[in-house]
């Protein structure tokens, strides 16, 4: 067989999906499994959203859509960003994607060249490292330390910036530590990106999933909007992981290129999924506080339980749905999705 491409040798998989496949195989054999692996809510998609998706199929919304997404959903994203981030992006900046993950992939493809350096959190979401490796870029890890409540420290970013740094990826609320960066930390990060002419990808998939704190975004600085690619989606707080729907708000030039990557890779996001997403953004929102109340109870229970085990210590996460305990006896860290 001829040699595979460098990219094919660079890209790598994700343990959570591998363990999920194994767990489902055991379930098929009749074993009872408690799922602590894949990062998804243990609740079903709200009825109004599912019904909107089913209605779209019945209404024959089963054809191609513009690769950038249906106008109705893109307009709803404009409203959503205005409501939640305090500024109104232009329509040309809004791109709909089949899940947030392709948003990460294509944003990195648009901004990063082989040999560039990409700074991201350690520990962090595996896709950032895998895509960096696929692109022949160097992943530069910014450590998340328990003493800083697992928040990325702007000084650590500063120390890692070199002339080759092209992109900083920030994820807050964070997978897997549940940390939530403060407004001033994100402003400092945005300033560093401006001073050094670096792109920022802000993965805000858990934006509506915080406890005892608000969610902040590096796009709150006007200057940051020119270099920041904001990613958010429907998978987590609307319990829509299997629908595959996300969105990007990017500088116009970046959005245009993203559109071309989308058209070449997937043509468009599934039409009925987009109509379901419109209902998610514009319909009844009571599902989210209900879900967060439930997650908070589970968080408190699991953190208390972990802290009662000799040798374990676990901070109470401020966002998302992960607990990240330190296990002192073996100096290992275990990730749990509650
Ligand atoms: C930080 C982070 N970004 C992106 C994703 C992927 O989101 P989606 O399922 O919408 O592609 C996840 C899912 O676990 C995540 O934790």
mmCIF file with all atom_site columns, C-alpha atoms in Angstrom, residues 14-27 32-42 125-126 175-176 206 236 302 321-323 334-338:
data_model
loop_
_atom_site.group_PDB
_atom_site.id
_atom_site.type_symbol
_atom_site.label_atom_id
_atom_site.label_alt_id
_atom_site.label_comp_id
_atom_site.label_asym_id
_atom_site.label_entity_id
_atom_site.label_seq_id
_atom_site.pdbx_PDB_ins_code
_atom_site.Cartn_x
_atom_site.Cartn_y
_atom_site.Cartn_z
_atom_site.occupancy
_atom_site.B_iso_or_equiv
_atom_site.pdbx_formal_charge
_atom_site.auth_seq_id
_atom_site.auth_comp_id
_atom_site.auth_asym_id
_atom_site.auth_atom_id
_atom_site.pdbx_PDB_model_num
ATOM 1  C CA . UNK A 1 14  ? -10.606 10.359 21.366 1.00 0.00 ? 14  UNK A CA 1
ATOM 2  C CA . UNK A 1 15  ? -10.654 8.018  24.344 1.00 0.00 ? 15  UNK A CA 1
ATOM 3  C CA . UNK A 1 16  ? -14.196 9.044  25.363 1.00 0.00 ? 16  UNK A CA 1
ATOM 4  C CA . UNK A 1 17  ? -15.634 7.799  22.061 1.00 0.00 ? 17  UNK A CA 1
ATOM 5  C CA . UNK A 1 18  ? -13.567 4.590  22.209 1.00 0.00 ? 18  UNK A CA 1
ATOM 6  C CA . UNK A 1 19  ? -14.793 3.847  25.737 1.00 0.00 ? 19  UNK A CA 1
ATOM 7  C CA . UNK A 1 20  ? -18.382 4.691  24.711 1.00 0.00 ? 20  UNK A CA 1
ATOM 8  C CA . UNK A 1 21  ? -18.200 2.147  21.862 1.00 0.00 ? 21  UNK A CA 1
ATOM 9  C CA . UNK A 1 22  ? -16.880 -0.498 24.282 1.00 0.00 ? 22  UNK A CA 1
ATOM 10 C CA . UNK A 1 23  ? -19.538 0.335  26.882 1.00 0.00 ? 23  UNK A CA 1
ATOM 11 C CA . UNK A 1 24  ? -22.312 0.105  24.273 1.00 0.00 ? 24  UNK A CA 1
ATOM 12 C CA . UNK A 1 25  ? -20.936 -3.236 23.117 1.00 0.00 ? 25  UNK A CA 1
ATOM 13 C CA . UNK A 1 26  ? -21.157 -4.518 26.703 1.00 0.00 ? 26  UNK A CA 1
ATOM 14 C CA . UNK A 1 27  ? -24.697 -3.145 26.965 1.00 0.00 ? 27  UNK A CA 1
ATOM 15 C CA . UNK A 1 32  ? -25.627 -2.863 33.024 1.00 0.00 ? 32  UNK A CA 1
ATOM 16 C CA . UNK A 1 33  ? -23.347 0.162  32.515 1.00 0.00 ? 33  UNK A CA 1
ATOM 17 C CA . UNK A 1 34  ? -23.050 3.461  34.367 1.00 0.00 ? 34  UNK A CA 1
ATOM 18 C CA . UNK A 1 35  ? -21.835 5.920  31.727 1.00 0.00 ? 35  UNK A CA 1
ATOM 19 C CA . UNK A 1 36  ? -19.094 8.215  33.018 1.00 0.00 ? 36  UNK A CA 1
ATOM 20 C CA . UNK A 1 37  ? -17.301 8.554  29.688 1.00 0.00 ? 37  UNK A CA 1
ATOM 21 C CA . UNK A 1 38  ? -18.785 10.690 26.938 1.00 0.00 ? 38  UNK A CA 1
ATOM 22 C CA . UNK A 1 39  ? -19.541 14.363 27.667 1.00 0.00 ? 39  UNK A CA 1
ATOM 23 C CA . UNK A 1 40  ? -23.266 14.596 27.169 1.00 0.00 ? 40  UNK A CA 1
ATOM 24 C CA . UNK A 1 41  ? -26.297 15.391 29.330 1.00 0.00 ? 41  UNK A CA 1
ATOM 25 C CA . UNK A 1 42  ? -28.263 12.436 30.651 1.00 0.00 ? 42  UNK A CA 1
ATOM 26 C CA . UNK A 1 125 ? -10.436 18.961 24.728 1.00 0.00 ? 125 UNK A CA 1
ATOM 27 C CA . UNK A 1 126 ? -8.497  16.426 22.577 1.00 0.00 ? 126 UNK A CA 1
ATOM 28 C CA . UNK A 1 175 ? -13.808 20.454 29.551 1.00 0.00 ? 175 UNK A CA 1
ATOM 29 C CA . UNK A 1 176 ? -12.527 18.563 31.567 1.00 0.00 ? 176 UNK A CA 1
ATOM 30 C CA . UNK A 1 206 ? -20.820 25.285 27.773 1.00 0.00 ? 206 UNK A CA 1
ATOM 31 C CA . UNK A 1 236 ? -24.894 20.427 25.618 1.00 0.00 ? 236 UNK A CA 1
ATOM 32 C CA . UNK A 1 302 ? -20.241 13.813 43.511 1.00 0.00 ? 302 UNK A CA 1
ATOM 33 C CA . UNK A 1 321 ? -20.691 18.941 33.956 1.00 0.00 ? 321 UNK A CA 1
ATOM 34 C CA . UNK A 1 322 ? -17.313 17.480 34.809 1.00 0.00 ? 322 UNK A CA 1
ATOM 35 C CA . UNK A 1 323 ? -15.586 16.786 38.116 1.00 0.00 ? 323 UNK A CA 1
ATOM 36 C CA . UNK A 1 334 ? -9.363  10.992 37.155 1.00 0.00 ? 334 UNK A CA 1
ATOM 37 C CA . UNK A 1 335 ? -12.022 12.619 34.995 1.00 0.00 ? 335 UNK A CA 1
ATOM 38 C CA . UNK A 1 336 ? -15.634 11.999 35.806 1.00 0.00 ? 336 UNK A CA 1
ATOM 39 C CA . UNK A 1 337 ? -18.687 13.201 33.947 1.00 0.00 ? 337 UNK A CA 1
ATOM 40 C CA . UNK A 1 338 ? -21.557 13.375 36.411 1.00 0.00 ? 338 UNK A CA 1
#
